[in-house]
PDB file of C-alpha atoms in Angstrom:
ATOM      1  CA  UNK A   1       1.271 -27.082  -8.747  1.00 60.00           C
ATOM      2  CA  UNK A   2       3.668 -25.552  -6.501  1.00 66.00           C
ATOM      3  CA  UNK A   3       7.508 -26.171  -6.845  1.00 72.00           C
ATOM      4  CA  UNK A   4       9.126 -27.755  -3.676  1.00 77.00           C
ATOM      5  CA  UNK A   5      10.013 -25.518  -1.195  1.00 81.00           C
ATOM      6  CA  UNK A   6      13.790 -24.699  -1.007  1.00 84.00           C
ATOM      7  CA  UNK A   7      15.655 -26.051   2.019  1.00 84.00           C
ATOM      8  CA  UNK A   8      17.620 -23.993   4.450  1.00 87.00           C
ATOM      9  CA  UNK A   9      17.077 -20.959   7.093  1.00 89.00           C
ATOM     10  CA  UNK A  10      14.092 -19.031   5.923  1.00 91.00           C
ATOM     11  CA  UNK A  11      15.461 -15.983   7.783  1.00 91.00           C
ATOM     12  CA  UNK A  12      18.880 -15.975   5.930  1.00 90.00           C
ATOM     13  CA  UNK A  13      19.218 -13.147   3.181  1.00 90.00           C
ATOM     14  CA  UNK A  14      20.213 -13.928  -0.245  1.00 88.00           C
ATOM     15  CA  UNK A  15      17.718 -16.463  -1.398  1.00 93.00           C
ATOM     16  CA  UNK A  16      16.657 -17.162  -5.123  1.00 95.00           C
ATOM     17  CA  UNK A  17      13.973 -14.834  -5.688  1.00 96.00           C
ATOM     18  CA  UNK A  18      12.670 -16.731  -8.709  1.00 96.00           C
ATOM     19  CA  UNK A  19      12.542 -19.960  -6.832  1.00 95.00           C
ATOM     20  CA  UNK A  20      10.861 -18.203  -3.689  1.00 96.00           C
ATOM     21  CA  UNK A  21       8.182 -16.547  -5.803  1.00 96.00           C
ATOM     22  CA  UNK A  22       7.480 -19.889  -7.439  1.00 95.00           C
ATOM     23  CA  UNK A  23       7.076 -21.490  -4.073  1.00 94.00           C
ATOM     24  CA  UNK A  24       5.385 -18.989  -2.251  1.00 94.00           C
ATOM     25  CA  UNK A  25       3.470 -17.047  -4.913  1.00 95.00           C
ATOM     26  CA  UNK A  26       3.050 -19.407  -7.783  1.00 92.00           C
ATOM     27  CA  UNK A  27      -0.221 -21.154  -6.714  1.00 91.00           C
ATOM     28  CA  UNK A  28      -1.780 -17.916  -7.523  1.00 94.00           C
ATOM     29  CA  UNK A  29       0.560 -16.094  -9.649  1.00 95.00           C
ATOM     30  CA  UNK A  30       2.047 -18.514 -12.290  1.00 93.00           C
ATOM     31  CA  UNK A  31       0.251 -19.076 -15.306  1.00 93.00           C
ATOM     32  CA  UNK A  32      -3.407 -20.213 -14.911  1.00 93.00           C
ATOM     33  CA  UNK A  33      -3.546 -18.890 -11.045  1.00 94.00           C
ATOM     34  CA  UNK A  34      -6.421 -16.835 -10.057  1.00 94.00           C
ATOM     35  CA  UNK A  35      -3.981 -14.073  -9.511  1.00 95.00           C
ATOM     36  CA  UNK A  36      -2.599 -14.044 -12.759  1.00 95.00           C
ATOM     37  CA  UNK A  37      -5.920 -14.448 -14.413  1.00 96.00           C
ATOM     38  CA  UNK A  38      -7.397 -11.365 -12.505  1.00 95.00           C
ATOM     39  CA  UNK A  39      -4.217  -9.053 -13.308  1.00 96.00           C
ATOM     40  CA  UNK A  40      -4.245 -10.228 -17.025  1.00 97.00           C
ATOM     41  CA  UNK A  41      -7.669  -9.075 -17.296  1.00 97.00           C
ATOM     42  CA  UNK A  42      -6.880  -5.555 -15.739  1.00 96.00           C
ATOM     43  CA  UNK A  43      -3.805  -5.548 -18.065  1.00 97.00           C
ATOM     44  CA  UNK A  44      -5.918  -6.188 -21.090  1.00 97.00           C
ATOM     45  CA  UNK A  45      -8.428  -3.619 -20.148  1.00 97.00           C
ATOM     46  CA  UNK A  46      -5.606  -0.935 -19.961  1.00 97.00           C
ATOM     47  CA  UNK A  47      -4.545  -1.791 -23.298  1.00 97.00           C
ATOM     48  CA  UNK A  48      -1.562  -3.912 -22.456  1.00 97.00           C
ATOM     49  CA  UNK A  49      -0.584  -7.273 -23.639  1.00 97.00           C
ATOM     50  CA  UNK A  50      -1.831 -10.274 -21.952  1.00 97.00           C
ATOM     51  CA  UNK A  51       1.594 -11.705 -20.952  1.00 97.00           C
ATOM     52  CA  UNK A  52       1.586  -8.850 -18.714  1.00 97.00           C
ATOM     53  CA  UNK A  53      -0.736 -10.559 -16.288  1.00 97.00           C
ATOM     54  CA  UNK A  54       2.105 -12.659 -15.130  1.00 97.00           C
ATOM     55  CA  UNK A  55       4.166 -10.743 -12.724  1.00 97.00           C
ATOM     56  CA  UNK A  56       7.574 -12.212 -13.502  1.00 97.00           C
ATOM     57  CA  UNK A  57       6.867 -10.707 -17.141  1.00 97.00           C
ATOM     58  CA  UNK A  58       6.118  -7.074 -15.746  1.00 97.00           C
ATOM     59  CA  UNK A  59       8.842  -4.329 -15.898  1.00 96.00           C
ATOM     60  CA  UNK A  60       6.930  -1.660 -14.230  1.00 97.00           C
ATOM     61  CA  UNK A  61       6.887  -3.103 -10.704  1.00 97.00           C
ATOM     62  CA  UNK A  62       9.108  -1.778  -7.838  1.00 98.00           C
ATOM     63  CA  UNK A  63      10.681  -3.743  -4.949  1.00 98.00           C
ATOM     64  CA  UNK A  64       8.853  -1.248  -2.433  1.00 98.00           C
ATOM     65  CA  UNK A  65       5.467  -1.854  -4.204  1.00 98.00           C
ATOM     66  CA  UNK A  66       5.875  -5.779  -4.199  1.00 98.00           C
ATOM     67  CA  UNK A  67       6.740  -5.569  -0.394  1.00 98.00           C
ATOM     68  CA  UNK A  68       3.745  -3.236   0.049  1.00 98.00           C
ATOM     69  CA  UNK A  69       1.131  -5.341  -1.691  1.00 98.00           C
ATOM     70  CA  UNK A  70       2.580  -8.529  -0.175  1.00 98.00           C
ATOM     71  CA  UNK A  71       2.349  -7.278   3.592  1.00 98.00           C
ATOM     72  CA  UNK A  72      -0.934  -5.121   3.087  1.00 98.00           C
ATOM     73  CA  UNK A  73      -2.838  -7.014   0.365  1.00 97.00           C
ATOM     74  CA  UNK A  74      -4.661  -5.694  -2.588  1.00 96.00           C
ATOM     75  CA  UNK A  75      -7.996  -6.562  -3.985  1.00 93.00           C
ATOM     76  CA  UNK A  76      -8.473 -10.223  -3.782  1.00 93.00           C
ATOM     77  CA  UNK A  77      -5.026 -10.748  -2.700  1.00 95.00           C
ATOM     78  CA  UNK A  78      -4.961 -11.257   1.299  1.00 96.00           C
ATOM     79  CA  UNK A  79      -2.066  -9.979   3.585  1.00 97.00           C
ATOM     80  CA  UNK A  80       0.903 -12.179   3.720  1.00 97.00           C
ATOM     81  CA  UNK A  81       2.383 -12.229   7.460  1.00 97.00           C
ATOM     82  CA  UNK A  82       5.757 -12.768   8.136  1.00 97.00           C
ATOM     83  CA  UNK A  83       4.980 -16.535   9.095  1.00 96.00           C
ATOM     84  CA  UNK A  84       3.876 -16.921   5.389  1.00 95.00           C
ATOM     85  CA  UNK A  85       6.850 -15.221   4.012  1.00 97.00           C
ATOM     86  CA  UNK A  86       9.722 -13.960   6.024  1.00 97.00           C
ATOM     87  CA  UNK A  87      11.207 -10.666   5.558  1.00 98.00           C
ATOM     88  CA  UNK A  88      14.340 -12.132   3.832  1.00 98.00           C
ATOM     89  CA  UNK A  89      12.324 -14.240   1.498  1.00 97.00           C
ATOM     90  CA  UNK A  90       9.943 -11.170   0.714  1.00 98.00           C
ATOM     91  CA  UNK A  91      13.260  -9.220   0.025  1.00 98.00           C
ATOM     92  CA  UNK A  92      14.417 -11.680  -2.515  1.00 97.00           C
ATOM     93  CA  UNK A  93      11.219 -12.087  -4.165  1.00 98.00           C
ATOM     94  CA  UNK A  94      10.852  -8.192  -4.531  1.00 98.00           C
ATOM     95  CA  UNK A  95      14.290  -8.017  -5.984  1.00 98.00           C
ATOM     96  CA  UNK A  96      13.278 -10.506  -8.387  1.00 98.00           C
ATOM     97  CA  UNK A  97       9.914  -8.822  -9.484  1.00 98.00           C
ATOM     98  CA  UNK A  98      11.026  -5.300  -9.000  1.00 97.00           C
ATOM     99  CA  UNK A  99      12.487  -4.781 -12.301  1.00 95.00           C
ATOM    100  CA  UNK A 100      11.297  -0.959 -12.165  1.00 92.00           C
ATOM    101  CA  UNK A 101      13.969   0.059  -9.706  1.00 76.00           C
TER     102      UNK A 101
END
């Protein structure tokens, strides 16, 4: 189940990337979500540990890559519009997940 969505202005910069990731992306990308299951399968097939199926555990993602996938979709992931996740929210999520720089 998704955590409660944070209150406040969705267009204001500086949101908590972890909270926004869990609220916007958690349905598919937290443990047990379809996105995590598909990514785990891909990661294991490439010889990586299963925990790399959780995006929050990855260290190879860049903020730009996260933004590109969110806005353009990839595989089973549909495009996420600026109504689904605002640019300010996406910036926070991308900073949270983009550990590779």
